[in-house]
Short mmCIF file of the C-alpha atoms (twelve columns), coordinates in Angstrom:
data_MODEL
# 
_entry.id   MODEL 
# 
loop_
_atom_site.group_PDB 
_atom_site.id 
_atom_site.type_symbol 
_atom_site.label_atom_id 
_atom_site.label_alt_id 
_atom_site.label_comp_id 
_atom_site.label_asym_id 
_atom_site.label_seq_id 
_atom_site.Cartn_x 
_atom_site.Cartn_y 
_atom_site.Cartn_z 
_atom_site.pdbx_PDB_model_num 
ATOM 1   C CA . SER A 1   -13.388 58.356 -59.006 1 
ATOM 2   C CA . GLY A 2   -11.127 56.244 -61.182 1 
ATOM 3   C CA . GLY A 3   -9.362  53.463 -59.331 1 
ATOM 4   C CA . HIS A 4   -11.004 54.213 -56.006 1 
ATOM 5   C CA . ASP A 5   -11.850 51.401 -53.629 1 
ATOM 6   C CA . THR A 6   -13.592 51.200 -50.250 1 
ATOM 7   C CA . ASP A 7   -10.427 52.298 -48.428 1 
ATOM 8   C CA . HIS A 8   -10.488 55.536 -50.466 1 
ATOM 9   C CA . ALA A 9   -14.225 55.866 -49.831 1 
ATOM 10  C CA . MET A 10  -13.738 55.542 -46.095 1 
ATOM 11  C CA . ALA A 11  -11.175 58.352 -46.143 1 
ATOM 12  C CA . ARG A 12  -13.590 60.709 -47.883 1 
ATOM 13  C CA . PHE A 13  -16.949 59.429 -46.601 1 
ATOM 14  C CA . GLU A 14  -17.539 62.334 -44.214 1 
ATOM 15  C CA . SER A 15  -16.597 65.078 -46.685 1 
ATOM 16  C CA . ASP A 16  -18.040 63.563 -49.865 1 
ATOM 17  C CA . VAL A 17  -21.180 61.889 -48.508 1 
ATOM 18  C CA . LEU A 18  -22.284 62.669 -44.965 1 
ATOM 19  C CA . SER A 19  -21.526 66.404 -45.137 1 
ATOM 20  C CA . LEU A 20  -23.952 66.667 -48.075 1 
ATOM 21  C CA . ASP A 21  -26.861 65.375 -45.945 1 
ATOM 22  C CA . PRO A 22  -28.111 63.049 -48.705 1 
ATOM 23  C CA . GLN A 23  -31.667 61.749 -48.886 1 
ATOM 24  C CA . LEU A 24  -30.409 58.344 -50.047 1 
ATOM 25  C CA . VAL A 25  -27.035 56.722 -50.803 1 
ATOM 26  C CA . VAL A 26  -26.232 54.012 -53.360 1 
ATOM 27  C CA . ILE A 27  -22.982 52.158 -52.710 1 
ATOM 28  C CA . GLN A 28  -21.275 50.151 -55.446 1 
ATOM 29  C CA . PHE A 29  -17.703 49.044 -54.920 1 
ATOM 30  C CA . GLY A 30  -15.807 45.870 -55.580 1 
ATOM 31  C CA . LEU A 31  -13.921 45.913 -58.881 1 
ATOM 32  C CA . ASN A 32  -11.089 48.085 -57.602 1 
ATOM 33  C CA . ASP A 33  -11.117 46.398 -54.190 1 
ATOM 34  C CA . ALA A 34  -10.828 42.940 -55.789 1 
ATOM 35  C CA . ALA A 35  -8.156  43.940 -58.335 1 
ATOM 36  C CA . VAL A 36  -4.741  42.345 -57.996 1 
ATOM 37  C CA . ASP A 37  -2.105  44.822 -59.171 1 
ATOM 38  C CA . VAL A 38  -0.022  42.318 -61.130 1 
ATOM 39  C CA . GLY A 39  1.744   45.140 -62.970 1 
ATOM 40  C CA . ASN A 40  3.352   46.488 -59.793 1 
ATOM 41  C CA . LYS A 41  7.056   45.992 -59.141 1 
ATOM 42  C CA . PRO A 42  7.117   43.521 -57.487 1 
ATOM 43  C CA . PRO A 43  3.727   42.195 -58.689 1 
ATOM 44  C CA . ALA A 44  0.953   42.048 -56.121 1 
ATOM 45  C CA . THR A 45  -0.518  38.635 -55.416 1 
ATOM 46  C CA . GLU A 46  -3.513  39.686 -53.335 1 
ATOM 47  C CA . PRO A 47  -6.413  42.105 -53.950 1 
ATOM 48  C CA . ARG A 48  -5.941  45.829 -53.258 1 
ATOM 49  C CA . VAL A 49  -8.449  45.561 -50.389 1 
ATOM 50  C CA . SER A 50  -8.981  42.180 -48.745 1 
ATOM 51  C CA . GLN A 51  -12.515 40.831 -48.806 1 
ATOM 52  C CA . THR A 52  -12.611 41.113 -45.002 1 
ATOM 53  C CA . ASP A 53  -11.652 44.809 -45.114 1 
ATOM 54  C CA . TYR A 54  -14.027 45.398 -48.052 1 
ATOM 55  C CA . ILE A 55  -16.977 44.116 -46.028 1 
ATOM 56  C CA . ALA A 56  -15.842 45.965 -42.881 1 
ATOM 57  C CA . ASN A 57  -15.648 49.211 -44.884 1 
ATOM 58  C CA . LEU A 58  -19.126 48.676 -46.340 1 
ATOM 59  C CA . GLU A 59  -20.482 47.830 -42.865 1 
ATOM 60  C CA . SER A 60  -19.008 51.044 -41.501 1 
ATOM 61  C CA . MET A 61  -20.617 53.130 -44.236 1 
ATOM 62  C CA . ILE A 62  -23.987 51.447 -43.706 1 
ATOM 63  C CA . THR A 63  -23.799 51.921 -39.926 1 
ATOM 64  C CA . ARG A 64  -22.996 55.615 -40.301 1 
ATOM 65  C CA . LEU A 65  -25.836 56.124 -42.778 1 
ATOM 66  C CA . LYS A 66  -28.356 54.224 -40.643 1 
ATOM 67  C CA . ALA A 67  -27.350 56.330 -37.623 1 
ATOM 68  C CA . ARG A 68  -28.551 59.377 -39.580 1 
ATOM 69  C CA . ASP A 69  -31.673 57.615 -40.918 1 
ATOM 70  C CA . ILE A 70  -30.333 57.846 -44.463 1 
ATOM 71  C CA . PRO A 71  -31.586 54.975 -46.646 1 
ATOM 72  C CA . VAL A 72  -28.829 52.981 -48.334 1 
ATOM 73  C CA . ILE A 73  -28.850 50.670 -51.338 1 
ATOM 74  C CA . LEU A 74  -26.006 48.278 -52.070 1 
ATOM 75  C CA . MET A 75  -25.136 47.381 -55.658 1 
ATOM 76  C CA . THR A 76  -22.877 44.458 -56.496 1 
ATOM 77  C CA . PRO A 77  -19.856 45.068 -58.706 1 
ATOM 78  C CA . ASN A 78  -20.477 44.344 -62.366 1 
ATOM 79  C CA . ARG A 79  -18.629 41.563 -64.137 1 
ATOM 80  C CA . MET A 80  -15.572 42.314 -66.244 1 
ATOM 81  C CA . TYR A 81  -13.874 40.667 -69.194 1 
ATOM 82  C CA . TRP A 82  -10.657 40.823 -71.164 1 
ATOM 83  C CA . SER A 83  -10.100 43.551 -73.722 1 
ATOM 84  C CA . PRO A 84  -6.785  44.250 -75.475 1 
ATOM 85  C CA . LEU A 85  -6.233  47.117 -73.014 1 
ATOM 86  C CA . LEU A 86  -6.865  44.938 -69.942 1 
ATOM 87  C CA . LEU A 87  -4.797  42.052 -71.340 1 
ATOM 88  C CA . GLY A 88  -1.859  44.428 -71.627 1 
ATOM 89  C CA . ILE A 89  -2.179  45.362 -67.948 1 
ATOM 90  C CA . TYR A 90  -3.424  42.238 -66.183 1 
ATOM 91  C CA . ASP A 91  -2.486  39.131 -68.181 1 
ATOM 92  C CA . HIS A 92  -0.112  37.856 -65.511 1 
ATOM 93  C CA . PRO A 93  -0.640  35.305 -62.717 1 
ATOM 94  C CA . PRO A 94  -2.897  34.945 -60.823 1 
ATOM 95  C CA . TYR A 95  -4.981  36.133 -63.808 1 
ATOM 96  C CA . ASN A 96  -5.254  33.980 -66.916 1 
ATOM 97  C CA . GLY A 97  -5.730  35.846 -70.195 1 
ATOM 98  C CA . THR A 98  -7.018  32.716 -71.928 1 
ATOM 99  C CA . ASN A 99  -9.937  32.411 -69.472 1 
ATOM 100 C CA . PRO A 100 -12.614 35.023 -70.234 1 
ATOM 101 C CA . GLU A 101 -13.978 34.663 -66.681 1 
ATOM 102 C CA . SER A 102 -10.575 35.073 -64.999 1 
ATOM 103 C CA . PHE A 103 -11.372 38.415 -63.315 1 
ATOM 104 C CA . ASN A 104 -14.750 37.190 -62.094 1 
ATOM 105 C CA . GLU A 105 -13.648 33.767 -60.881 1 
ATOM 106 C CA . LEU A 106 -10.525 34.999 -59.110 1 
ATOM 107 C CA . HIS A 107 -12.157 37.539 -56.766 1 
ATOM 108 C CA . ILE A 108 -15.106 39.536 -58.158 1 
ATOM 109 C CA . ASP A 109 -17.640 36.712 -57.729 1 
ATOM 110 C CA . ASN A 110 -16.580 36.301 -54.079 1 
ATOM 111 C CA . TYR A 111 -16.809 40.035 -53.367 1 
ATOM 112 C CA . ALA A 112 -20.280 40.131 -54.943 1 
ATOM 113 C CA . ALA A 113 -21.372 37.128 -52.860 1 
ATOM 114 C CA . ALA A 114 -20.037 38.773 -49.692 1 
ATOM 115 C CA . MET A 115 -21.988 41.936 -50.523 1 
ATOM 116 C CA . ARG A 116 -25.173 39.895 -51.014 1 
ATOM 117 C CA . GLU A 117 -24.692 38.373 -47.556 1 
ATOM 118 C CA . LEU A 118 -24.015 41.813 -46.084 1 
ATOM 119 C CA . ALA A 119 -27.205 43.253 -47.612 1 
ATOM 120 C CA . THR A 120 -29.216 40.440 -46.045 1 
ATOM 121 C CA . ARG A 121 -27.478 40.790 -42.681 1 
ATOM 122 C CA . GLU A 122 -27.928 44.577 -42.622 1 
ATOM 123 C CA . ASN A 123 -31.437 44.409 -44.105 1 
ATOM 124 C CA . VAL A 124 -30.677 46.900 -46.869 1 
ATOM 125 C CA . PRO A 125 -31.870 46.701 -50.486 1 
ATOM 126 C CA . LEU A 126 -29.509 45.124 -52.986 1 
ATOM 127 C CA . ILE A 127 -29.296 45.736 -56.716 1 
ATOM 128 C CA . ASP A 128 -27.512 42.651 -58.020 1 
ATOM 129 C CA . ILE A 129 -25.902 44.011 -61.183 1 
ATOM 130 C CA . ASN A 130 -23.421 41.148 -61.240 1 
ATOM 131 C CA . GLN A 131 -26.236 38.590 -61.436 1 
ATOM 132 C CA . ALA A 132 -28.229 40.713 -63.900 1 
ATOM 133 C CA . TYR A 133 -25.249 40.643 -66.274 1 
ATOM 134 C CA . LEU A 134 -25.150 36.835 -65.980 1 
ATOM 135 C CA . ASP A 135 -28.916 36.457 -66.343 1 
ATOM 136 C CA . SER A 136 -28.792 38.361 -69.643 1 
ATOM 137 C CA . GLY A 137 -26.907 35.476 -71.247 1 
ATOM 138 C CA . ASN A 138 -24.458 37.979 -72.766 1 
ATOM 139 C CA . PRO A 139 -22.753 39.988 -70.011 1 
ATOM 140 C CA . ARG A 140 -20.320 41.631 -72.454 1 
ATOM 141 C CA . GLN A 141 -23.178 43.559 -74.081 1 
ATOM 142 C CA . PHE A 142 -23.173 45.895 -71.077 1 
ATOM 143 C CA . LEU A 143 -19.470 46.828 -71.147 1 
ATOM 144 C CA . LEU A 144 -17.372 49.287 -73.111 1 
ATOM 145 C CA . GLU A 145 -15.430 47.472 -75.816 1 
ATOM 146 C CA . ARG A 146 -12.113 49.217 -75.116 1 
ATOM 147 C CA . CYS A 147 -12.121 48.552 -71.398 1 
ATOM 148 C CA . MET A 148 -14.529 45.774 -70.505 1 
ATOM 149 C CA . GLN A 149 -14.893 46.786 -66.888 1 
ATOM 150 C CA . HIS A 150 -16.933 49.972 -67.349 1 
ATOM 151 C CA . PRO A 151 -20.617 49.935 -68.351 1 
ATOM 152 C CA . ASN A 152 -21.609 51.216 -71.783 1 
ATOM 153 C CA . ASP A 153 -24.980 52.851 -72.536 1 
ATOM 154 C CA . ALA A 154 -26.772 49.484 -72.301 1 
ATOM 155 C CA . GLY A 155 -25.059 48.820 -68.964 1 
ATOM 156 C CA . GLN A 156 -26.078 52.238 -67.648 1 
ATOM 157 C CA . LYS A 157 -29.663 51.613 -68.771 1 
ATOM 158 C CA . LEU A 158 -29.689 48.264 -66.983 1 
ATOM 159 C CA . VAL A 159 -28.551 49.959 -63.760 1 
ATOM 160 C CA . ALA A 160 -31.162 52.701 -64.137 1 
ATOM 161 C CA . ASP A 161 -33.961 50.212 -64.833 1 
ATOM 162 C CA . LEU A 162 -33.089 48.130 -61.758 1 
ATOM 163 C CA . LEU A 163 -32.250 51.024 -59.454 1 
ATOM 164 C CA . ALA A 164 -35.094 53.469 -60.220 1 
ATOM 165 C CA . PRO A 165 -37.983 51.478 -58.695 1 
ATOM 166 C CA . VAL A 166 -36.000 50.836 -55.488 1 
ATOM 167 C CA . VAL A 167 -35.049 54.509 -55.159 1 
ATOM 168 C CA . ILE A 168 -38.633 55.625 -55.815 1 
ATOM 169 C CA . ASP A 169 -39.924 53.185 -53.190 1 
ATOM 170 C CA . LEU A 170 -37.396 54.289 -50.560 1 
ATOM 171 C CA . LEU A 171 -38.098 57.983 -51.109 1 
ATOM 172 C CA . LYS A 172 -41.888 57.671 -50.912 1 
ATOM 173 C CA . PRO A 173 -43.266 60.010 -48.236 1 
# 
């Protein structure tokens, strides 16, 4: 859902995930958790969900899924870049509209790194979309022009290409 973070996910995890008795769960959060609501009155100065709470929320979801023998895959948050729409909303400190990597450098890179560590610690598969964007040499090619935080068709294809083999492997009888 739009604007949802891991706090929202925790509130609806039972009803929207566990109650459906899924065969497998893919978890990708981070952009909304890491966002600093600089447009609020007064402006926020810290992320919506602290990195500590973000990881604790992900750990809780993983623990609950493992308790039911439901395979889980973590997916790092994608990168994001300035668009005219996002500049209008977020070009205030601590963000810097003249730095194209401002979103990533401020918090997203740290949240992605924390998720990588969590995947290793919990021994769950990780799809590193954030790194795949970087490895492409042109991360913007995967994002919608109007709002460079959401994947476009190329971004969705990248996710599918990286995710499909892991899903197929985990669901093998």
